[in-house]
Amino acid sequence: MVLDYKISEENNIQFLELSGELIDKNQAIDLIKAVDELLEYGKNKLVIDLSNLKYMNSSGLNVLIQLLTKTRTRGGESVICHVSKKVNELLIITKLNTLFKVTDTKEEALKLLA
């Protein structure tokens, strides 16, 4: 299965919806380019919705770290929402749950970025 993504905007906050599987950094090349373009326009607040992401491994975590680093470097923030049980376990095992802001819902993520 491939990685697919959709980007939308609400109140100057970018919503990134990932679906499929994120298991290879090469799958995310277009995604990283799209986020880089947003950052060029000062759009540095990102909600990453993982509700339709079926599977992610350490390469996928690396992509999320890249997105977080890019937004923070530009004075913004990334918040992850709708994390599956398996992905949440991966975040806990790697202690990345202390690095990322993780919420259950899109609404909670919006509040953190407001």
CSV table of C-alpha atoms in Angstrom, one decimal:
chain,number,residue,atom,x,y,z
A,1,MET,CA,0.0,0.0,0.0
A,2,VAL,CA,1.2,3.5,-0.8
A,3,LEU,CA,1.2,6.7,1.2
A,4,ASP,CA,-1.4,9.2,0.3
A,5,TYR,CA,-1.9,12.7,1.8
A,6,LYS,CA,-4.3,15.6,1.6
A,7,ILE,CA,-3.5,19.2,2.7
A,8,SER,CA,-6.2,21.7,3.6
A,9,GLU,CA,-6.3,24.9,5.5
A,10,GLU,CA,-8.5,26.4,8.2
A,11,ASN,CA,-7.8,29.7,10.0
A,12,ASN,CA,-4.2,29.7,8.7
A,13,ILE,CA,-3.6,26.2,10.2
A,14,GLN,CA,-2.6,23.5,7.7
A,15,PHE,CA,-4.3,20.1,8.0
A,16,LEU,CA,-2.3,17.2,6.7
A,17,GLU,CA,-4.2,13.9,6.5
A,18,LEU,CA,-2.1,10.9,5.9
A,19,SER,CA,-3.5,7.6,4.7
A,20,GLY,CA,-2.1,4.2,3.7
A,21,GLU,CA,1.3,3.2,5.0
A,22,LEU,CA,4.4,5.2,5.9
A,23,ILE,CA,7.2,2.8,5.8
A,24,ASP,CA,9.8,4.3,3.5
A,25,LYS,CA,11.1,7.9,3.5
A,26,ASN,CA,11.1,7.9,-0.3
A,27,GLN,CA,7.3,7.6,-0.1
A,28,ALA,CA,7.2,11.0,1.5
A,29,ILE,CA,9.3,13.1,-0.9
A,30,ASP,CA,6.3,14.9,-2.4
A,31,LEU,CA,4.8,15.4,1.1
A,32,ILE,CA,8.0,17.0,2.4
A,33,LYS,CA,8.2,19.2,-0.7
A,34,ALA,CA,4.6,20.3,-0.2
A,35,VAL,CA,5.2,21.2,3.4
A,36,ASP,CA,8.4,23.1,2.4
A,37,GLU,CA,6.3,25.2,0.0
A,38,LEU,CA,3.8,26.0,2.8
A,39,LEU,CA,6.6,27.0,5.1
A,40,GLU,CA,8.0,29.4,2.4
A,41,TYR,CA,4.6,31.2,2.6
A,42,GLY,CA,4.8,31.4,6.4
A,43,LYS,CA,2.3,28.7,7.0
A,44,ASN,CA,4.0,27.1,9.9
A,45,LYS,CA,1.2,25.6,12.0
A,46,LEU,CA,0.5,22.0,11.1
A,47,VAL,CA,-2.0,19.4,12.3
A,48,ILE,CA,-1.1,15.9,11.2
A,49,ASP,CA,-4.1,13.6,11.2
A,50,LEU,CA,-3.2,9.9,11.3
A,51,SER,CA,-6.7,8.5,11.5
A,52,ASN,CA,-6.3,6.8,8.1
A,53,LEU,CA,-2.7,5.7,8.5
A,54,LYS,CA,-2.7,1.9,8.6
A,55,TYR,CA,0.9,1.3,9.4
A,56,MET,CA,4.1,3.2,10.2
A,57,ASN,CA,7.6,2.1,11.1
A,58,SER,CA,10.8,3.9,12.2
A,59,SER,CA,11.2,5.5,8.7
A,60,GLY,CA,7.7,6.9,9.1
A,61,LEU,CA,8.6,8.3,12.5
A,62,ASN,CA,11.6,9.9,10.9
A,63,VAL,CA,9.3,11.7,8.4
A,64,LEU,CA,7.1,13.0,11.3
A,65,ILE,CA,10.3,14.2,13.0
A,66,GLN,CA,11.3,16.0,9.8
A,67,LEU,CA,7.9,17.8,9.6
A,68,LEU,CA,8.0,18.8,13.3
A,69,THR,CA,11.6,20.1,13.0
A,70,LYS,CA,10.8,22.1,9.9
A,71,THR,CA,7.7,23.8,11.4
A,72,ARG,CA,9.6,24.5,14.7
A,73,THR,CA,12.6,25.9,12.8
A,74,ARG,CA,10.2,28.4,11.1
A,75,GLY,CA,8.7,29.4,14.5
A,76,GLY,CA,5.6,27.2,14.2
A,77,GLU,CA,4.4,23.9,15.6
A,78,SER,CA,3.1,20.5,14.5
A,79,VAL,CA,0.5,18.6,16.4
A,80,ILE,CA,-0.4,14.9,15.7
A,81,CYS,CA,-4.0,13.8,16.2
A,82,HIS,CA,-6.1,10.6,15.8
A,83,VAL,CA,-3.2,8.3,16.6
A,84,SER,CA,-3.9,4.6,16.4
A,85,LYS,CA,-3.1,2.3,19.3
A,86,LYS,CA,-0.2,0.8,17.3
A,87,VAL,CA,1.3,4.1,16.3
A,88,ASN,CA,0.9,5.5,19.9
A,89,GLU,CA,2.8,2.4,21.2
A,90,LEU,CA,5.6,3.2,18.7
A,91,LEU,CA,5.7,6.8,20.0
A,92,ILE,CA,5.9,5.6,23.6
A,93,ILE,CA,8.5,2.9,23.0
A,94,THR,CA,10.7,5.5,21.2
A,95,LYS,CA,9.9,8.2,23.8
A,96,LEU,CA,8.8,10.4,20.9
A,97,ASN,CA,5.6,11.0,22.8
A,98,THR,CA,7.6,13.5,24.8
A,99,LEU,CA,8.7,15.3,21.7
A,100,PHE,CA,5.4,15.5,19.9
A,101,LYS,CA,2.2,17.2,20.9
A,102,VAL,CA,-0.4,14.4,20.5
A,103,THR,CA,-4.2,14.9,20.8
A,104,ASP,CA,-7.1,12.6,20.4
A,105,THR,CA,-9.1,15.0,18.1
A,106,LYS,CA,-8.6,17.7,15.5
A,107,GLU,CA,-10.4,20.2,17.7
A,108,GLU,CA,-7.9,19.6,20.5
A,109,ALA,CA,-5.1,20.0,18.1
A,110,LEU,CA,-6.6,23.3,16.9
A,111,LYS,CA,-6.7,24.6,20.5
A,112,LEU,CA,-3.0,23.9,20.9
A,113,LEU,CA,-2.2,25.9,17.8
A,114,ALA,CA,-4.5,28.8,18.4
